[in-house]
PDB file of C-alpha atoms in Angstrom:
ATOM      1  CA  GLN A   1      60.804  39.584 -17.248  1.00 80.00           C
ATOM      2  CA  VAL A   2      61.558  35.875 -16.664  1.00 90.00           C
ATOM      3  CA  GLN A   3      65.283  35.205 -15.804  1.00 94.00           C
ATOM      4  CA  LEU A   4      66.784  31.859 -16.989  1.00 96.00           C
ATOM      5  CA  VAL A   5      69.917  29.982 -15.619  1.00 96.00           C
ATOM      6  CA  GLU A   6      71.185  26.872 -17.379  1.00 97.00           C
ATOM      7  CA  SER A   7      73.222  24.056 -15.982  1.00 97.00           C
ATOM      8  CA  GLY A   8      74.468  20.459 -16.792  1.00 97.00           C
ATOM      9  CA  GLY A   9      76.924  21.211 -19.628  1.00 97.00           C
ATOM     10  CA  GLY A  10      80.256  19.479 -19.599  1.00 97.00           C
ATOM     11  CA  LEU A  11      82.652  17.450 -21.549  1.00 98.00           C
ATOM     12  CA  VAL A  12      81.358  13.943 -22.726  1.00 98.00           C
ATOM     13  CA  GLN A  13      82.652  11.452 -25.009  1.00 98.00           C
ATOM     14  CA  PRO A  14      80.968  10.617 -28.347  1.00 98.00           C
ATOM     15  CA  GLY A  15      77.935   8.226 -27.764  1.00 98.00           C
ATOM     16  CA  GLY A  16      77.401   9.539 -24.160  1.00 98.00           C
ATOM     17  CA  SER A  17      74.567  11.452 -22.555  1.00 98.00           C
ATOM     18  CA  LEU A  18      74.049  14.746 -20.787  1.00 98.00           C
ATOM     19  CA  ARG A  19      70.989  16.388 -19.394  1.00 98.00           C
ATOM     20  CA  LEU A  20      70.698  20.132 -19.255  1.00 98.00           C
ATOM     21  CA  SER A  21      68.411  22.129 -16.890  1.00 98.00           C
ATOM     22  CA  CYS A  22      67.110  25.459 -17.225  1.00 98.00           C
ATOM     23  CA  ALA A  23      65.726  27.153 -13.997  1.00 97.00           C
ATOM     24  CA  ALA A  24      63.254  30.073 -14.595  1.00 95.00           C
ATOM     25  CA  SER A  25      62.471  32.824 -12.009  1.00 93.00           C
ATOM     26  CA  GLY A  26      58.841  34.161 -11.721  1.00 81.00           C
ATOM     27  CA  SER A  27      55.412  32.777 -11.352  1.00 78.00           C
ATOM     28  CA  MET A  28      54.375  32.815 -15.096  1.00 87.00           C
ATOM     29  CA  PHE A  29      56.656  30.050 -16.176  1.00 89.00           C
ATOM     30  CA  GLY A  30      53.738  27.670 -17.114  1.00 88.00           C
ATOM     31  CA  ILE A  31      52.535  30.064 -19.838  1.00 89.00           C
ATOM     32  CA  TYR A  32      55.844  30.504 -21.793  1.00 93.00           C
ATOM     33  CA  ASP A  33      56.906  28.516 -24.709  1.00 96.00           C
ATOM     34  CA  MET A  34      60.335  27.137 -23.773  1.00 97.00           C
ATOM     35  CA  GLY A  35      63.146  26.267 -25.971  1.00 98.00           C
ATOM     36  CA  TRP A  36      66.682  25.208 -26.276  1.00 98.00           C
ATOM     37  CA  TYR A  37      68.996  26.691 -28.870  1.00 98.00           C
ATOM     38  CA  ARG A  38      72.840  26.186 -29.497  1.00 98.00           C
ATOM     39  CA  GLN A  39      75.693  28.049 -31.077  1.00 98.00           C
ATOM     40  CA  ALA A  40      78.788  26.305 -32.432  1.00 96.00           C
ATOM     41  CA  PRO A  41      81.998  28.244 -32.848  1.00 92.00           C
ATOM     42  CA  GLY A  42      81.746  30.330 -36.113  1.00 94.00           C
ATOM     43  CA  LYS A  43      78.197  29.357 -36.601  1.00 96.00           C
ATOM     44  CA  GLN A  44      74.975  31.065 -36.191  1.00 97.00           C
ATOM     45  CA  ARG A  45      72.681  30.161 -33.187  1.00 97.00           C
ATOM     46  CA  GLU A  46      70.103  27.425 -34.260  1.00 98.00           C
ATOM     47  CA  LEU A  47      66.916  26.023 -32.787  1.00 98.00           C
ATOM     48  CA  VAL A  48      67.466  22.617 -31.019  1.00 98.00           C
ATOM     49  CA  ALA A  49      63.891  21.925 -29.475  1.00 98.00           C
ATOM     50  CA  THR A  50      61.028  23.820 -28.246  1.00 98.00           C
ATOM     51  CA  ILE A  51      57.968  22.901 -25.816  1.00 98.00           C
ATOM     52  CA  THR A  52      54.681  24.690 -25.489  1.00 96.00           C
ATOM     53  CA  PRO A  53      52.827  25.078 -22.151  1.00 94.00           C
ATOM     54  CA  ARG A  54      50.789  22.133 -23.238  1.00 95.00           C
ATOM     55  CA  ARG A  55      53.944  20.148 -23.831  1.00 96.00           C
ATOM     56  CA  SER A  56      53.791  19.989 -27.517  1.00 97.00           C
ATOM     57  CA  THR A  57      57.487  19.629 -28.746  1.00 98.00           C
ATOM     58  CA  ASN A  58      59.432  20.404 -31.983  1.00 98.00           C
ATOM     59  CA  TYR A  59      62.930  19.307 -32.786  1.00 98.00           C
ATOM     60  CA  ALA A  60      65.526  20.014 -35.227  1.00 98.00           C
ATOM     61  CA  ASP A  61      65.960  17.345 -37.701  1.00 98.00           C
ATOM     62  CA  SER A  62      69.774  16.810 -36.588  1.00 97.00           C
ATOM     63  CA  VAL A  63      68.602  15.929 -32.983  1.00 98.00           C
ATOM     64  CA  LYS A  64      65.365  13.848 -33.516  1.00 98.00           C
ATOM     65  CA  GLY A  65      65.431  10.503 -31.859  1.00 97.00           C
ATOM     66  CA  ARG A  66      68.354  11.373 -29.820  1.00 98.00           C
ATOM     67  CA  PHE A  67      67.325  14.598 -27.734  1.00 98.00           C
ATOM     68  CA  THR A  68      64.266  15.012 -25.567  1.00 98.00           C
ATOM     69  CA  ILE A  69      62.798  18.395 -24.200  1.00 98.00           C
ATOM     70  CA  SER A  70      60.707  18.305 -21.228  1.00 98.00           C
ATOM     71  CA  ARG A  71      59.329  20.683 -18.510  1.00 97.00           C
ATOM     72  CA  ASP A  72      58.308  20.745 -15.065  1.00 95.00           C
ATOM     73  CA  ASN A  73      55.957  23.719 -14.349  1.00 92.00           C
ATOM     74  CA  ALA A  74      55.978  22.986 -10.722  1.00 92.00           C
ATOM     75  CA  LYS A  75      59.787  23.453 -10.437  1.00 94.00           C
ATOM     76  CA  ASN A  76      59.910  26.197 -13.210  1.00 95.00           C
ATOM     77  CA  THR A  77      62.402  24.026 -15.066  1.00 97.00           C
ATOM     78  CA  VAL A  78      62.924  22.935 -18.407  1.00 98.00           C
ATOM     79  CA  TYR A  79      65.078  20.037 -19.408  1.00 98.00           C
ATOM     80  CA  LEU A  80      67.076  18.661 -22.570  1.00 98.00           C
ATOM     81  CA  GLN A  81      68.124  15.092 -22.319  1.00 98.00           C
ATOM     82  CA  MET A  82      70.727  14.500 -24.832  1.00 98.00           C
ATOM     83  CA  ASN A  83      71.595  10.881 -25.723  1.00 98.00           C
ATOM     84  CA  SER A  84      74.033   9.265 -28.438  1.00 98.00           C
ATOM     85  CA  LEU A  85      75.922  12.730 -28.524  1.00 98.00           C
ATOM     86  CA  LYS A  86      78.120  13.446 -31.615  1.00 98.00           C
ATOM     87  CA  PRO A  87      81.275  15.809 -31.937  1.00 97.00           C
ATOM     88  CA  GLU A  88      78.867  18.146 -34.089  1.00 97.00           C
ATOM     89  CA  ASP A  89      76.770  18.561 -31.183  1.00 98.00           C
ATOM     90  CA  THR A  90      79.601  20.571 -29.405  1.00 98.00           C
ATOM     91  CA  ALA A  91      78.264  24.040 -28.858  1.00 98.00           C
ATOM     92  CA  VAL A  92      77.019  26.517 -26.353  1.00 98.00           C
ATOM     93  CA  TYR A  93      73.540  25.604 -25.520  1.00 98.00           C
ATOM     94  CA  TYR A  94      70.910  28.420 -24.595  1.00 98.00           C
ATOM     95  CA  CYS A  95      67.574  28.226 -22.874  1.00 98.00           C
ATOM     96  CA  ASN A  96      64.900  30.699 -24.289  1.00 97.00           C
ATOM     97  CA  ALA A  97      61.367  31.605 -22.810  1.00 96.00           C
ATOM     98  CA  HIS A  98      59.063  33.065 -25.448  1.00 95.00           C
ATOM     99  CA  LEU A  99      55.770  34.720 -24.679  1.00 92.00           C
ATOM    100  CA  PHE A 100      53.929  36.891 -27.378  1.00 90.00           C
ATOM    101  CA  ARG A 101      56.724  39.111 -28.783  1.00 90.00           C
ATOM    102  CA  THR A 102      59.128  38.947 -25.996  1.00 91.00           C
ATOM    103  CA  ASP A 103      62.108  36.545 -25.356  1.00 94.00           C
ATOM    104  CA  ALA A 104      64.443  35.787 -22.575  1.00 95.00           C
ATOM    105  CA  TRP A 105      67.599  34.072 -22.810  1.00 97.00           C
ATOM    106  CA  GLY A 106      69.989  32.344 -20.378  1.00 96.00           C
ATOM    107  CA  GLN A 107      73.717  32.893 -20.184  1.00 97.00           C
ATOM    108  CA  GLY A 108      74.429  29.458 -21.922  1.00 97.00           C
ATOM    109  CA  THR A 109      76.119  26.272 -21.008  1.00 98.00           C
ATOM    110  CA  LEU A 110      79.099  24.804 -22.902  1.00 98.00           C
ATOM    111  CA  VAL A 111      78.644  21.223 -24.226  1.00 98.00           C
ATOM    112  CA  THR A 112      81.773  19.514 -25.581  1.00 98.00           C
ATOM    113  CA  VAL A 113      81.574  16.115 -27.187  1.00 98.00           C
ATOM    114  CA  SER A 114      85.152  14.821 -27.681  1.00 97.00           C
ATOM    115  CA  SER A 115      87.153  11.785 -27.076  1.00 95.00           C
TER     116      SER A 115
END
């Protein structure tokens, strides 16, 4: 089972940028679909972005044009570049690895967008 560790969260002002990283253990990272999800206080976890092994991407409408997901298979790492951040982007961001019927999750990293 792959293990995931997120980093890069923090406090940022509206309009600012952050880059989240998710480091994965194991030698099979390259065949996983990877994704970022988020959960705001009092809300359900929602999809932010996904990337396939061939680097096809998918984004939630709320982040299109502002966020970019990418992966570096040589480093077993997936990234989420977040630009033009808004207060409504405040949430705990989780990394996900999906393969067939299995899912692995990281522990989450908190992003707070506030002035």
